[in-house]
Tab-separated table of C-alpha atoms in Angstrom:
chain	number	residue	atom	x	y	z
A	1	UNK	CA	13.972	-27.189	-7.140
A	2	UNK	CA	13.501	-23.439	-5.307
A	3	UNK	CA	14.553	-23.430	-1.540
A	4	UNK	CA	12.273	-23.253	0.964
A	5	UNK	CA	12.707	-19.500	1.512
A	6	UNK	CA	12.149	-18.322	-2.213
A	7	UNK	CA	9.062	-20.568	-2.170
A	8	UNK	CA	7.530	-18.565	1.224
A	9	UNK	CA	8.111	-15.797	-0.592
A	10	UNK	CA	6.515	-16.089	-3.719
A	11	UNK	CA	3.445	-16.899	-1.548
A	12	UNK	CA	3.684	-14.276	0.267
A	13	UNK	CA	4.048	-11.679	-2.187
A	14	UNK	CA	1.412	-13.069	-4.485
A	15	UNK	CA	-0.855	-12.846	-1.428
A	16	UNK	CA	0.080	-9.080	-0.873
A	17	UNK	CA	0.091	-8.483	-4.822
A	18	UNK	CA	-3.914	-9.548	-5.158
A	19	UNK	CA	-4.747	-7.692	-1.949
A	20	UNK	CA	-2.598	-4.212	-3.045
A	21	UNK	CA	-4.185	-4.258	-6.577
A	22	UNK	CA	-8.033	-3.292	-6.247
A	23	UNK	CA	-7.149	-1.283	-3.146
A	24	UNK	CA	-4.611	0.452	-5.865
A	25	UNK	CA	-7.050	0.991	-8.158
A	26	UNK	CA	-9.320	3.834	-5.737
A	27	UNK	CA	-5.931	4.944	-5.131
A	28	UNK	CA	-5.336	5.903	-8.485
A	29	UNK	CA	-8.805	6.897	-9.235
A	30	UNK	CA	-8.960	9.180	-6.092
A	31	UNK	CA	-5.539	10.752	-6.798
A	32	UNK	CA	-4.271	9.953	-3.086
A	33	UNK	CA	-0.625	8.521	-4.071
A	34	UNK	CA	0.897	10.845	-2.221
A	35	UNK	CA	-1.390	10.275	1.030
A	36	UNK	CA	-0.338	6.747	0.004
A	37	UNK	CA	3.333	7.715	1.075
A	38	UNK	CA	2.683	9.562	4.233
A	39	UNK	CA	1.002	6.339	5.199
A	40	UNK	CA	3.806	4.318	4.461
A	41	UNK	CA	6.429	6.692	5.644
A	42	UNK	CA	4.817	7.125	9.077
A	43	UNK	CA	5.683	3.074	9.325
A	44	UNK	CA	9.039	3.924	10.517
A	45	UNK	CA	7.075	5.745	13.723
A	46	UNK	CA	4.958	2.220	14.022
A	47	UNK	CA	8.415	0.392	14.236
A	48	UNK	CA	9.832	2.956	16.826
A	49	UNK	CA	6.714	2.749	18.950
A	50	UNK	CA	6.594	-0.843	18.486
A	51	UNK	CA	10.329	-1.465	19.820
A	52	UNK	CA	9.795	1.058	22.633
A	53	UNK	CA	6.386	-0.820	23.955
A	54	UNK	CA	7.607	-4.257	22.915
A	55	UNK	CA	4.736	-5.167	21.029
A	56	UNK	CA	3.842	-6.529	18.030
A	57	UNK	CA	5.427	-4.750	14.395
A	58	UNK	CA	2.936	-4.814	12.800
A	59	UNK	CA	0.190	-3.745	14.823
A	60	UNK	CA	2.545	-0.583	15.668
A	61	UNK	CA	2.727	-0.098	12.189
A	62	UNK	CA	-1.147	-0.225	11.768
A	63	UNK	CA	-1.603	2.137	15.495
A	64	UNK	CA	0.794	4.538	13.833
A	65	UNK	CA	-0.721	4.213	10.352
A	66	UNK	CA	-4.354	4.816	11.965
A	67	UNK	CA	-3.217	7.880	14.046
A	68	UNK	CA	-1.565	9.650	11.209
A	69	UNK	CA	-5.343	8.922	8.969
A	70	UNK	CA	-7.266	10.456	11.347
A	71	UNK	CA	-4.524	13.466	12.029
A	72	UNK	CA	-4.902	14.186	8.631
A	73	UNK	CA	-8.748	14.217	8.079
A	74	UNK	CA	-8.678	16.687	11.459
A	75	UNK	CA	-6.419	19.028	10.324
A	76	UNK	CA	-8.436	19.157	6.880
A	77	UNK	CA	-11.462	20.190	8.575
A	78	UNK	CA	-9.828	22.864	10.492
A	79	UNK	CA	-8.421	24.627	7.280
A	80	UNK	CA	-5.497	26.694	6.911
A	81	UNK	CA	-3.170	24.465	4.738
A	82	UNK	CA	-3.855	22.508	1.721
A	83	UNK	CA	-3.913	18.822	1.555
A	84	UNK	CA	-0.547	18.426	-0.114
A	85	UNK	CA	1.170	20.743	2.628
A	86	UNK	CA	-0.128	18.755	5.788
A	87	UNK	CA	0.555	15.310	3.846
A	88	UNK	CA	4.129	16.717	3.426
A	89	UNK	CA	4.615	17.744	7.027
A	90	UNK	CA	2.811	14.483	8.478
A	91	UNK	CA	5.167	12.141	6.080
A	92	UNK	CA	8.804	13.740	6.436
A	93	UNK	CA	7.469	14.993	10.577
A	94	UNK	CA	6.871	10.775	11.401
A	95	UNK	CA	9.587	9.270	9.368
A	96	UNK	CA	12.404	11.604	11.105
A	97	UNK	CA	10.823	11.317	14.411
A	98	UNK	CA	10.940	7.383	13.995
A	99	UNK	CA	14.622	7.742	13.096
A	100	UNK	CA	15.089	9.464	16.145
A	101	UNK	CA	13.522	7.423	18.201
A	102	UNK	CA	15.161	4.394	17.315
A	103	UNK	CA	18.472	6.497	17.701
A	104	UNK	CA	17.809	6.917	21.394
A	105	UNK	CA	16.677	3.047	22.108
A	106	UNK	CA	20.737	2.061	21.944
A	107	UNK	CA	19.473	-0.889	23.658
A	108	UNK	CA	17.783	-2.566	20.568
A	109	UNK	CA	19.778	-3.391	17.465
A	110	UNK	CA	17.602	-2.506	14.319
A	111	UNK	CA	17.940	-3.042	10.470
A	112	UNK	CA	17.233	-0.213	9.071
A	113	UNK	CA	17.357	-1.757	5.691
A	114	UNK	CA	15.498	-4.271	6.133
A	115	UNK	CA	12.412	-2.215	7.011
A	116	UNK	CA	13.101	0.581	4.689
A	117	UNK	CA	13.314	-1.875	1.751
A	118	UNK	CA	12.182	-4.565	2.797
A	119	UNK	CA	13.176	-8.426	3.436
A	120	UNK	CA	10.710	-10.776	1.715
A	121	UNK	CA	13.323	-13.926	2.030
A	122	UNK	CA	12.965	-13.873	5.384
A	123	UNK	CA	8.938	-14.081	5.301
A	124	UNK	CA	8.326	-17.036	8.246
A	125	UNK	CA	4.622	-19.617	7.920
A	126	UNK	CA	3.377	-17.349	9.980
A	127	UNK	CA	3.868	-13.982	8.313
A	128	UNK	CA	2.582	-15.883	4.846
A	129	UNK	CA	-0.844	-16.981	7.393
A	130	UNK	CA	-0.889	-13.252	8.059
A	131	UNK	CA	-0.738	-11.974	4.831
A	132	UNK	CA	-3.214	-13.974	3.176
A	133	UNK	CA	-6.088	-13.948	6.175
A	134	UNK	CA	-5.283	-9.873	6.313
A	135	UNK	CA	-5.681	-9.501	2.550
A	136	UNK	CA	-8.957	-11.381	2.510
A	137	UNK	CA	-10.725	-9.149	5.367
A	138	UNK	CA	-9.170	-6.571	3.076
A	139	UNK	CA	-10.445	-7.719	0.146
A	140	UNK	CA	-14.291	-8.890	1.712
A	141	UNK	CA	-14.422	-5.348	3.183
A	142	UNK	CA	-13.195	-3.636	-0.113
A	143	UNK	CA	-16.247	-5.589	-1.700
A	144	UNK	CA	-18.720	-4.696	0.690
A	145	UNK	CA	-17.775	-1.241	0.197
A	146	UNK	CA	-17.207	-1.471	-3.741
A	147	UNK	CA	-20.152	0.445	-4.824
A	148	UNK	CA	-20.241	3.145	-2.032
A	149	UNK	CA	-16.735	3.906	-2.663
A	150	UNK	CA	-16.902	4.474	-6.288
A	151	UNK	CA	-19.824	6.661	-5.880
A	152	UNK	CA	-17.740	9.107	-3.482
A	153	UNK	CA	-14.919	8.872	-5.875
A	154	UNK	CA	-17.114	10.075	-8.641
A	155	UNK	CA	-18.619	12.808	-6.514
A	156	UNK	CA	-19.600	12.935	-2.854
A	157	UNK	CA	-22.648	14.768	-3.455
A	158	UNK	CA	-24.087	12.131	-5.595
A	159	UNK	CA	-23.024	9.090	-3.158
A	160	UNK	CA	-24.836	11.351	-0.527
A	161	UNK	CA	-27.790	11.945	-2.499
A	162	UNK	CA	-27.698	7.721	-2.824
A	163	UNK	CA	-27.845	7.980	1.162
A	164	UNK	CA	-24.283	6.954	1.404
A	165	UNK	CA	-21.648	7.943	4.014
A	166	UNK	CA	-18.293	8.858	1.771
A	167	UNK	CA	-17.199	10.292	5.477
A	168	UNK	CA	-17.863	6.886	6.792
A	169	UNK	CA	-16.648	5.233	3.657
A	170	UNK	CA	-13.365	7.423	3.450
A	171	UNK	CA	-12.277	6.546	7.281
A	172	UNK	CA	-13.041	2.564	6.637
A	173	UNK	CA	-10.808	2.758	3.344
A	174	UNK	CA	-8.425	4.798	5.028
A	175	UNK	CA	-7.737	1.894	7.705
A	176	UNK	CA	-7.701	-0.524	4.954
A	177	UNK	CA	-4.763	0.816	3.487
A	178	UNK	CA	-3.348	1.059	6.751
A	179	UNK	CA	-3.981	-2.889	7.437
A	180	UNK	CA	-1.864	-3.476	3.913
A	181	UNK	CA	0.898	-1.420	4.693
A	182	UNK	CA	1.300	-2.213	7.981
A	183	UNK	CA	1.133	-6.323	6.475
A	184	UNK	CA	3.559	-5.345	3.602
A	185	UNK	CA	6.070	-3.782	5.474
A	186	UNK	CA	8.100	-6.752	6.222
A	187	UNK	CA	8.326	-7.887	2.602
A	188	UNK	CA	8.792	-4.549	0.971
A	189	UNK	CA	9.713	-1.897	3.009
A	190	UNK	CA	8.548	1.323	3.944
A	191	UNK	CA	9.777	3.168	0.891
A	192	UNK	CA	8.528	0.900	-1.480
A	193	UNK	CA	5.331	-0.096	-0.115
A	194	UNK	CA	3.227	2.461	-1.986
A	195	UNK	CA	5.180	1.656	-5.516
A	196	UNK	CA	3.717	-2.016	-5.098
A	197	UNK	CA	-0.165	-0.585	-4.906
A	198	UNK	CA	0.089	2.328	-7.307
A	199	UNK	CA	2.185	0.934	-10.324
A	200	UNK	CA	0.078	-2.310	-11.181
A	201	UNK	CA	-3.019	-0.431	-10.769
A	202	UNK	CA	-1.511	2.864	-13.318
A	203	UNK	CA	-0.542	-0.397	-15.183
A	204	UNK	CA	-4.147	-1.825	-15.437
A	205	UNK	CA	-6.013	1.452	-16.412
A	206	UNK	CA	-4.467	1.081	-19.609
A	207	UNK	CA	-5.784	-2.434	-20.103
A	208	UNK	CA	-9.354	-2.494	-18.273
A	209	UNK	CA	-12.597	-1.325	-19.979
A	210	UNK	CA	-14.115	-1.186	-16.407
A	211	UNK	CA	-13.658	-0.412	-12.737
A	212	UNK	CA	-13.811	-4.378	-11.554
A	213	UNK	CA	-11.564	-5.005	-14.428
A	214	UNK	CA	-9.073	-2.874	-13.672
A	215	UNK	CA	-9.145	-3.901	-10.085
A	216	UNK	CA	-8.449	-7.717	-11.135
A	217	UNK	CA	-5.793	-6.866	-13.661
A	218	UNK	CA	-3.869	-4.593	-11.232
A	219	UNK	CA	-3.693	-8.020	-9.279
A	220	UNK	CA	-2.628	-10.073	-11.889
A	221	UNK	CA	-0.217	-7.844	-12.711
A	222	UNK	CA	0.889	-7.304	-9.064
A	223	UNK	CA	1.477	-11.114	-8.949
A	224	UNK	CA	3.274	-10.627	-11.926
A	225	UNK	CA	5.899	-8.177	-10.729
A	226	UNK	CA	5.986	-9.961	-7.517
A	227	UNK	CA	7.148	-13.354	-9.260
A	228	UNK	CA	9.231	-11.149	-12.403
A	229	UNK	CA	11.291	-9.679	-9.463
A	230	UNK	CA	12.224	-12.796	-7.095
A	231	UNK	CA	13.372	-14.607	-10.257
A	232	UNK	CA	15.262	-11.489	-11.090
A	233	UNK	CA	16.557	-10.600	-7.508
A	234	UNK	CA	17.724	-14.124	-7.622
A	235	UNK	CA	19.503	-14.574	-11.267
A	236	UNK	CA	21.211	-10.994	-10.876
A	237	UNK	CA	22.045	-10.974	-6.841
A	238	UNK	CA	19.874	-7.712	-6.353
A	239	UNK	CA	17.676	-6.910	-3.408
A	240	UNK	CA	13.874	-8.335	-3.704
A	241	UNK	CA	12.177	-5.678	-2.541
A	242	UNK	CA	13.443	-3.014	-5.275
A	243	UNK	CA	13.826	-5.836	-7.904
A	244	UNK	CA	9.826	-6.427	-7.443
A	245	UNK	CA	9.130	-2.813	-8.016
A	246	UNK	CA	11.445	-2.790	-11.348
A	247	UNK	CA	9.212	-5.505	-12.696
A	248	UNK	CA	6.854	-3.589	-11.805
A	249	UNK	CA	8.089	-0.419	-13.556
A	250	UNK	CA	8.679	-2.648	-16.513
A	251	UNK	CA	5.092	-3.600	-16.838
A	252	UNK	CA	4.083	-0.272	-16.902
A	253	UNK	CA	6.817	0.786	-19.294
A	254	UNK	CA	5.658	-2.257	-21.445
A	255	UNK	CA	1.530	-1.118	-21.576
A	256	UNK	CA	2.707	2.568	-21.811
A	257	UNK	CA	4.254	1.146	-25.647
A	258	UNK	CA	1.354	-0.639	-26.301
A	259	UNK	CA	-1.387	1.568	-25.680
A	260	UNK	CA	-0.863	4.619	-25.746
A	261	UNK	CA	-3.276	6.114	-24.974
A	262	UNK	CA	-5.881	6.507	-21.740
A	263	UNK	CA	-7.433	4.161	-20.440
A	264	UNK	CA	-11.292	3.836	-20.550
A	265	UNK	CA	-11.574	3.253	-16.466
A	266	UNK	CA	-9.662	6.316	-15.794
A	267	UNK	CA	-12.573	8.351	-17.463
A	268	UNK	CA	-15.424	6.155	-15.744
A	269	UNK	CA	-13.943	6.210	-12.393
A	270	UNK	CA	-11.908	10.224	-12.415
């Protein structure tokens, strides 16, 4: 029989696994992996700020996550740098400044580790409740916003000739994938986080002949990873958060053998 602990968190990262996939999917498809990791860099920040006003982690996380969304999408529209350049400053600029913040709170004793790689273990009832009612206003929003959302990821000019927002639909995806990181933090870390949504859904391109294909095989195959790299972690003695990730990577290895080549989505939804 599996403990109590490894049973929490096989729950918990199945729940995060089927709400990372589809959101992993317009990741892919909008090329934004790397805004993906500013996101989950600034976390660090969200912990700092978190400690320092005593609230809750995760909504620090999310404040943080929010702030550094909109930061981004102002400094875009005042020109000057390229995407890539203010994405680098805004990830390595929050994730130092959280270090250094937490430096100078000698007062609180903090894990680093924990939140850098995560400690899915240690997931409580509570954090599993979390998880799964987050990922499905995630996933009911990410529905109602399906078809806008691959229209601006084909072209924004066409979703505004539909009479679509992509502004509007940009800023409402962009504090989706702050909800998810700031609710996968805990049980993967703030380095790892983006692996978890990116992988499964690279993964899936190469199986799906459509967009809502894709987006339920990157699930599956999140769930997949998730479950591949507890039993792992807990046959070899390796830390869960990476050993998810590596099952991950092994999935991907595994379709990258098999099918070589493209997948259909990638051309209907790049």
């Amino acid at each position: 029989m599996l403990d109590d602990f490894f049973t929490r968190a096989i729950i918990a990262g199945i729940g995060l696994a089927i709400t990372a996939g589809p959101l992993g999917c317009f990741i892919v498809w909008r090329r934004m992996a790397y805004f993906g990791d500013t996101m989950a860099h600034s976390a660090l920040l969200g912990i700092a700020l978190a400690f320092l006003l005593e609230i809750n982690l995760t909504i620090g996380v999310f404040i943080i996550a929010v702030f550094v969304s909109l930061a981004l999408m102002a400094l875009q529209r005042r020109g000057g740098l390229s995407a890539d350049a203010l994405l680098g400053i805004l990830s390595h600029s929050t994730l130092a400044l959280g270090l250094v913040i937490i430096a100078f709170m000698s007062w609180v004793r903090v894990d680093l580790m924990s939140f850098l790689f995560g400690d899915i273990l240690a997931v409580s009832k509570t954090d599993i409740a979390s998880i799964w009612i987050g990922g499905a206003a995630v996933l009911g929003t990410l529905a109602w916003l399906w078809r806008p959302l691959l229209a601006s990821t084909v072209s924004d000019e066409i979703a505004q000739a539909e009479g679509m927002s992509p502004e509007r639909t940009r800023v409402i995806f962009m504090l989706l994938m702050a909800l998810v990181i700031a609710i996968a933090m805990k049980l993967v870390g703030v380095l790892l986080i983006t692996s978890l949504m990116i992988i499964p859904a690279a993964t899936a391109r190469r199986l799906a002949v459509t967009p809502e294909q894709m987006a339920v095989i990157a699930s599956i195959l999140g769930a997949l990873a998730v479950a591949g790299g507890l039993f792992g972690s807990l046959k070899f003695d390796t830390p869960s958060g990476p050993s998810i990730v590596v099952a991950a990577l092994v999935l991907f290895l595994v379709s990258m053998i098999a099918y070589g080549g493209r997948g259909q989505t990638e051309r209907q939804a790049s």
